[in-house]
CSV table of C-alpha atoms in Angstrom, one decimal:
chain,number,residue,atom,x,y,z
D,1,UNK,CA,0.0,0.0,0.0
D,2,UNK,CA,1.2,3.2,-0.8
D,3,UNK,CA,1.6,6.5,1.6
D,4,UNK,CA,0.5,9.9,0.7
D,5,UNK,CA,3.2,11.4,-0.7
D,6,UNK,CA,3.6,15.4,-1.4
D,7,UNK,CA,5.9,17.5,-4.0
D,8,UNK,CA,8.3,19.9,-3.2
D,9,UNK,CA,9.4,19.1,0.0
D,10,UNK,CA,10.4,22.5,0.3
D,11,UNK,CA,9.9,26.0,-1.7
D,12,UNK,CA,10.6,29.1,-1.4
D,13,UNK,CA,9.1,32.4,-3.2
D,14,UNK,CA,8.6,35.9,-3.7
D,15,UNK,CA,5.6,38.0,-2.2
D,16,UNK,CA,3.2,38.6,-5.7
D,17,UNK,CA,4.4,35.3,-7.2
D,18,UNK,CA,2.4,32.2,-7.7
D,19,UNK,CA,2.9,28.3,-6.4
D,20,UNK,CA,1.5,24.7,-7.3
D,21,UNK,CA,1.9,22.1,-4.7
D,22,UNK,CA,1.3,18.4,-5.5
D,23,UNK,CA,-0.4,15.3,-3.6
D,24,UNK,CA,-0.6,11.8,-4.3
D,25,UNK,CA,-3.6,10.3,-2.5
D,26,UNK,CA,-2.7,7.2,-0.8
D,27,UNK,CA,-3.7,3.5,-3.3
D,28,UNK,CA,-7.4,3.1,-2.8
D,29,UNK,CA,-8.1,6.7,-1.4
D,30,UNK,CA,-10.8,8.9,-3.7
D,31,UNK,CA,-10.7,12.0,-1.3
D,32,UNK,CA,-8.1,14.5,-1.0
D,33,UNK,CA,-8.3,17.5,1.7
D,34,UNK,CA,-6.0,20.2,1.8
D,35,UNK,CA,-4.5,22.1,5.2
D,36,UNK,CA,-2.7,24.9,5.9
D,37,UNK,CA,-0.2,24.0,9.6
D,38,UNK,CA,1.2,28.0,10.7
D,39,UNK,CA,4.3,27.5,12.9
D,40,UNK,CA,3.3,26.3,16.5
D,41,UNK,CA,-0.5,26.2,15.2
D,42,UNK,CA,-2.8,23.5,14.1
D,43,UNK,CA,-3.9,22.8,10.4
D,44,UNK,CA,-6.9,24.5,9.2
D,45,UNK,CA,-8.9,23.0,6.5
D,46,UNK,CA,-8.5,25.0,3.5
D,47,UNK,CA,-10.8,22.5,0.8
D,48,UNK,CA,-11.6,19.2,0.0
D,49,UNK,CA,-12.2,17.5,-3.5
D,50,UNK,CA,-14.1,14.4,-4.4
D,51,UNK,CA,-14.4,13.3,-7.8
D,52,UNK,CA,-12.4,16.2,-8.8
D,53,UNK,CA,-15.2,18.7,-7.3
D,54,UNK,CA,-14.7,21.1,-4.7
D,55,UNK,CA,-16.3,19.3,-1.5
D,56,UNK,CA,-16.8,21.9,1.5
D,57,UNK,CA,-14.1,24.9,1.8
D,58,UNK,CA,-12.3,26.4,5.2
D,59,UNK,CA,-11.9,29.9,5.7
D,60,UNK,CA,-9.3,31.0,2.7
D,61,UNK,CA,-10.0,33.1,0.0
D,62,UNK,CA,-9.8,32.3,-3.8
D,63,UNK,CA,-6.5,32.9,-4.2
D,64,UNK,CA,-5.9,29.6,-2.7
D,65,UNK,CA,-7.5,27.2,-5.1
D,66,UNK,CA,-7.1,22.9,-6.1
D,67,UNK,CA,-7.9,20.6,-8.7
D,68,UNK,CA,-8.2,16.9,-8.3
D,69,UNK,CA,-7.1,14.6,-11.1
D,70,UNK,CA,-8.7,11.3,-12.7
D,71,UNK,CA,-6.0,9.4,-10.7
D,72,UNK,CA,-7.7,11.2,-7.5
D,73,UNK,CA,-4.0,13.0,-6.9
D,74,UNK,CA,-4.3,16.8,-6.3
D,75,UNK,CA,-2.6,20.2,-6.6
D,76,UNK,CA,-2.8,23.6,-4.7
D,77,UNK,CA,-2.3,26.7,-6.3
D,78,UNK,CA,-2.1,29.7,-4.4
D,79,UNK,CA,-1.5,33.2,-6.5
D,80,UNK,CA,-0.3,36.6,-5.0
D,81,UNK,CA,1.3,35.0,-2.2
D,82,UNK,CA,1.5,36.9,0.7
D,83,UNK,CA,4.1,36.7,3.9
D,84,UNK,CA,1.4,35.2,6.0
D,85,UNK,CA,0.8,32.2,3.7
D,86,UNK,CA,4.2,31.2,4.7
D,87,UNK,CA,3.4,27.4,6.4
D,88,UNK,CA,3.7,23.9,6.2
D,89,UNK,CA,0.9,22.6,3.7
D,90,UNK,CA,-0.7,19.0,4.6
D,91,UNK,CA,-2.6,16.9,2.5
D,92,UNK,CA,-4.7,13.8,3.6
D,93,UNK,CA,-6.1,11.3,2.0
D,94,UNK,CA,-9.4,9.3,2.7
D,95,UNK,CA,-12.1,6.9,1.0
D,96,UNK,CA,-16.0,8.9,0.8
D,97,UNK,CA,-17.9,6.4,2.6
D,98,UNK,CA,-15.3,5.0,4.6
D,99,UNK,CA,-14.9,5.5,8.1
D,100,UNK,CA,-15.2,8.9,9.1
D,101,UNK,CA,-12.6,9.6,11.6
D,102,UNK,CA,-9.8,8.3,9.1
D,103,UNK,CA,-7.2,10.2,6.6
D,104,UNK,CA,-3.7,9.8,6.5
D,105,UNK,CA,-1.7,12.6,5.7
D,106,UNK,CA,1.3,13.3,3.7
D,107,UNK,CA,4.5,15.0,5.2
D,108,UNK,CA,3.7,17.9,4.2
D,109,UNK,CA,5.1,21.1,1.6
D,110,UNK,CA,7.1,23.7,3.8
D,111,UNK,CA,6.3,27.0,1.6
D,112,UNK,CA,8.3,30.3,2.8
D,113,UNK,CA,7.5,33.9,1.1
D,114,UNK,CA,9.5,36.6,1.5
U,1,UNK,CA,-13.0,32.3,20.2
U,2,UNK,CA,-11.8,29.2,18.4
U,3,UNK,CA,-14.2,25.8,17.9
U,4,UNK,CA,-11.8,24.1,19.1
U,5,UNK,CA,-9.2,25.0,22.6
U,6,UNK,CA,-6.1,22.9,23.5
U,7,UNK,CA,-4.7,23.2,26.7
U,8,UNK,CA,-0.9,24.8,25.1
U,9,UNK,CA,1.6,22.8,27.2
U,10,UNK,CA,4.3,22.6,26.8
U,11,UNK,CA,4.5,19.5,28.9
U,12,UNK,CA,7.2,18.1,30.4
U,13,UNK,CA,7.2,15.1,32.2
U,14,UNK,CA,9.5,11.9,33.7
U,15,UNK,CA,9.4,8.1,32.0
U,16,UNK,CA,6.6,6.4,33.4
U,17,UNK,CA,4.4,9.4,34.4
U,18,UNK,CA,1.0,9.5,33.4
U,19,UNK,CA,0.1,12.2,30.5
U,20,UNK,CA,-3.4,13.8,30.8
U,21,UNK,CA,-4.0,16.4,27.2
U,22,UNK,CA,-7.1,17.8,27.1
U,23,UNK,CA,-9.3,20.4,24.7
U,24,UNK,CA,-12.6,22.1,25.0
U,25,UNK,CA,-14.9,22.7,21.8
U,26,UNK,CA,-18.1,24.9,21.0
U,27,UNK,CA,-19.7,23.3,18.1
U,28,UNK,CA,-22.0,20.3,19.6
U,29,UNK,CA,-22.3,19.2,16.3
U,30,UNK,CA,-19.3,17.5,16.3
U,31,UNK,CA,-19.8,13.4,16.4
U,32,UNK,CA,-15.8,12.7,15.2
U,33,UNK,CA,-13.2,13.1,17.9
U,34,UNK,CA,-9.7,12.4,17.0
U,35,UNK,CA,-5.8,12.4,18.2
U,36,UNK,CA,-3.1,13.0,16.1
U,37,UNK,CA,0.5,12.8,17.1
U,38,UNK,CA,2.8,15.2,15.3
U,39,UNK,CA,6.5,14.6,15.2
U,40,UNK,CA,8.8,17.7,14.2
U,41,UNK,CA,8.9,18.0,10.0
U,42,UNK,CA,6.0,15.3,9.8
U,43,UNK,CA,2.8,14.8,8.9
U,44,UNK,CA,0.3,14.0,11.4
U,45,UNK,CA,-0.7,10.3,12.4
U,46,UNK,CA,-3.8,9.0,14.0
U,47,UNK,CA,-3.3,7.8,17.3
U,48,UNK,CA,-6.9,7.5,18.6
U,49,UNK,CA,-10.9,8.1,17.7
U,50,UNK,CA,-14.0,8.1,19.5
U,51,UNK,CA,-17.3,8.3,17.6
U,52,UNK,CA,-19.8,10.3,19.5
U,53,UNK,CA,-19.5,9.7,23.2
U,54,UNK,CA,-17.1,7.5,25.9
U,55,UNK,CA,-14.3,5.9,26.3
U,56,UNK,CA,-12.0,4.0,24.4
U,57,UNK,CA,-8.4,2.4,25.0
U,58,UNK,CA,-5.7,1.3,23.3
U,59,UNK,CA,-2.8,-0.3,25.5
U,60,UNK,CA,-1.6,3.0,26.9
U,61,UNK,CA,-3.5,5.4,25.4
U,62,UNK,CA,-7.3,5.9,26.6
U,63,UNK,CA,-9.6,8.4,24.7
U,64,UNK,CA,-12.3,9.8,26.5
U,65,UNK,CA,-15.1,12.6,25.1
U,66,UNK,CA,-17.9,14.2,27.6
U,67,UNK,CA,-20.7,15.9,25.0
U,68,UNK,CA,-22.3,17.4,27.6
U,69,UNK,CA,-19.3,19.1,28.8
U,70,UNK,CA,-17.9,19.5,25.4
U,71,UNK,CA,-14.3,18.1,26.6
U,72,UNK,CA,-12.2,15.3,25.3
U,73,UNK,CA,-8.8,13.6,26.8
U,74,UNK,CA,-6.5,11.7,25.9
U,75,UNK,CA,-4.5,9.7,28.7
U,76,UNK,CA,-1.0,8.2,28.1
U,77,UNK,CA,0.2,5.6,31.1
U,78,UNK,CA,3.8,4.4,31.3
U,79,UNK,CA,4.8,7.7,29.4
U,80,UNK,CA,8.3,6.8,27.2
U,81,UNK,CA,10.5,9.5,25.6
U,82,UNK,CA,9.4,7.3,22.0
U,83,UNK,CA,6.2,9.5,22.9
U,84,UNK,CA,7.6,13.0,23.0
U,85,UNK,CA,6.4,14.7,20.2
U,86,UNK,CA,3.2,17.3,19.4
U,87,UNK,CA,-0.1,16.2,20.3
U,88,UNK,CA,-3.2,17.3,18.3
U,89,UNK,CA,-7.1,17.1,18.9
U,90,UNK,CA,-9.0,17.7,16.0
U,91,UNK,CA,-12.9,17.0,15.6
U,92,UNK,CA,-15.6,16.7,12.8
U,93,UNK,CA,-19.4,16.4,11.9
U,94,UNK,CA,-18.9,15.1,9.0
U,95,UNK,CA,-15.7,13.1,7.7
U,96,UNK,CA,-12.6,13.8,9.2
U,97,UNK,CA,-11.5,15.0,5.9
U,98,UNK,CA,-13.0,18.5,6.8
U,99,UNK,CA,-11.8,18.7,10.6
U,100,UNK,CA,-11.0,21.3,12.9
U,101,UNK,CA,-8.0,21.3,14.7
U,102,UNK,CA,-6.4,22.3,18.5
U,103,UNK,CA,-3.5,23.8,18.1
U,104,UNK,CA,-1.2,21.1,19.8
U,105,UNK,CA,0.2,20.4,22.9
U,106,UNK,CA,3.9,19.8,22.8
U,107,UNK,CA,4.9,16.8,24.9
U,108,UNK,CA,8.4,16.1,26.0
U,109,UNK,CA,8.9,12.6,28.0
U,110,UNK,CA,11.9,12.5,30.2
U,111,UNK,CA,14.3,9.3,30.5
């Protein structure tokens, strides 16, 4: 079985610029959420996606947008980045349907803007 | 105020103690309770779930959730230093896919 794996492990960027990051939903998994983890802070929910539709959205605004894939892996894009979106970005996996206390997350994207 | 409130730690404690990490919540529409364990530059891992109300254990870790109090614990006996790491609560009403998290208490087990 494989993990949930995320790409770049690290990236840095300017303030104004604009960043993908990738997810590979763990084998089986058709759900993807996205988090935002803020040094010494929790991860807040930023979106889901389920059959590559937007499923329920956090508190973000559309500058931070996703798109799930056929093969149920996932990207974030976030445009104009600002200072304050520097964080560690999580994504987790799950199966709709499936028990609803379970996703596995990936180890995360560690995104710095300055 | 935040949904969810974690006590902030950090905690520090010696080999063998017992752990006691605890958060409050507002929304009582919350049925999935869950613990994560966060080590530094990871990902967060499941470590425990209660549906609803109760208690559940897992050799040395013992979940508990009060709805009318709107409190959840999570109990570590025979604390090792394998446990230090940041503990996270985090709770849903609807798949845990959406969930709302505490904002960790860092735990650091003494040998």
């Amino acid at each position: 079985e494989t993990g949930v794996t995320q790409s770049p492990t690290h990236l840095i960027k300017t303030r104004g610029q604009q960043v993908t990051l990738r997810c590979s939903s763990q084998s089986g998994h058709n759900t993807v959420s996205w988090y935002q983890q803020a040094l010494g802070q929790g991860p807040q929910f930023i979106f889901q996606y389920y059959r590559e539709e937007e499923n329920g959205r956090g508190n973000f605004p559309p500058r931070f947008s996703g798109l799930q894939f056929p093969n149920y892996s996932s990207e974030l894009n976030v445009n104009a980045l600002e200072l304050d979106d520097s964080a560690l970005y999580l994504c987790a996996s799950s199966l709709a349907g499936g028990p609803g206390y379970e996703q596995y997350f990936g180890p995360g994207t560690r995104l710095t803007v300055t | 105020q935040k949904e969810v409130e974690q006590d902030p730690g950090p905690l520090s404690v010696p080999e063998g103690a017992i752990v006691s990490l605890n958060c409050t919540y507002s929304n009582s529409a919350f049925q999935y309770f869950m613990w994560y364990r966060q080590y530094s530059r990871k990902g967060p891992e499941l470590l425990m779930y209660t549906y609803s109300s109760g208690n559940k254990e897992d050799g040395r870790f013992t979940a508990q959730v009060d709805k009318s109090s709107k409190y959840i614990s999570l109990f570590i006996r025979d604390s090792q230093p394998s446990d230090s790491a940041t503990y996270l609560c985090a709770m849903s009403y609807t798949n845990a896919g959406k969930s709302t998290f505490g904002d960790g208490t860092t735990l650091t087990v003494k040998p």
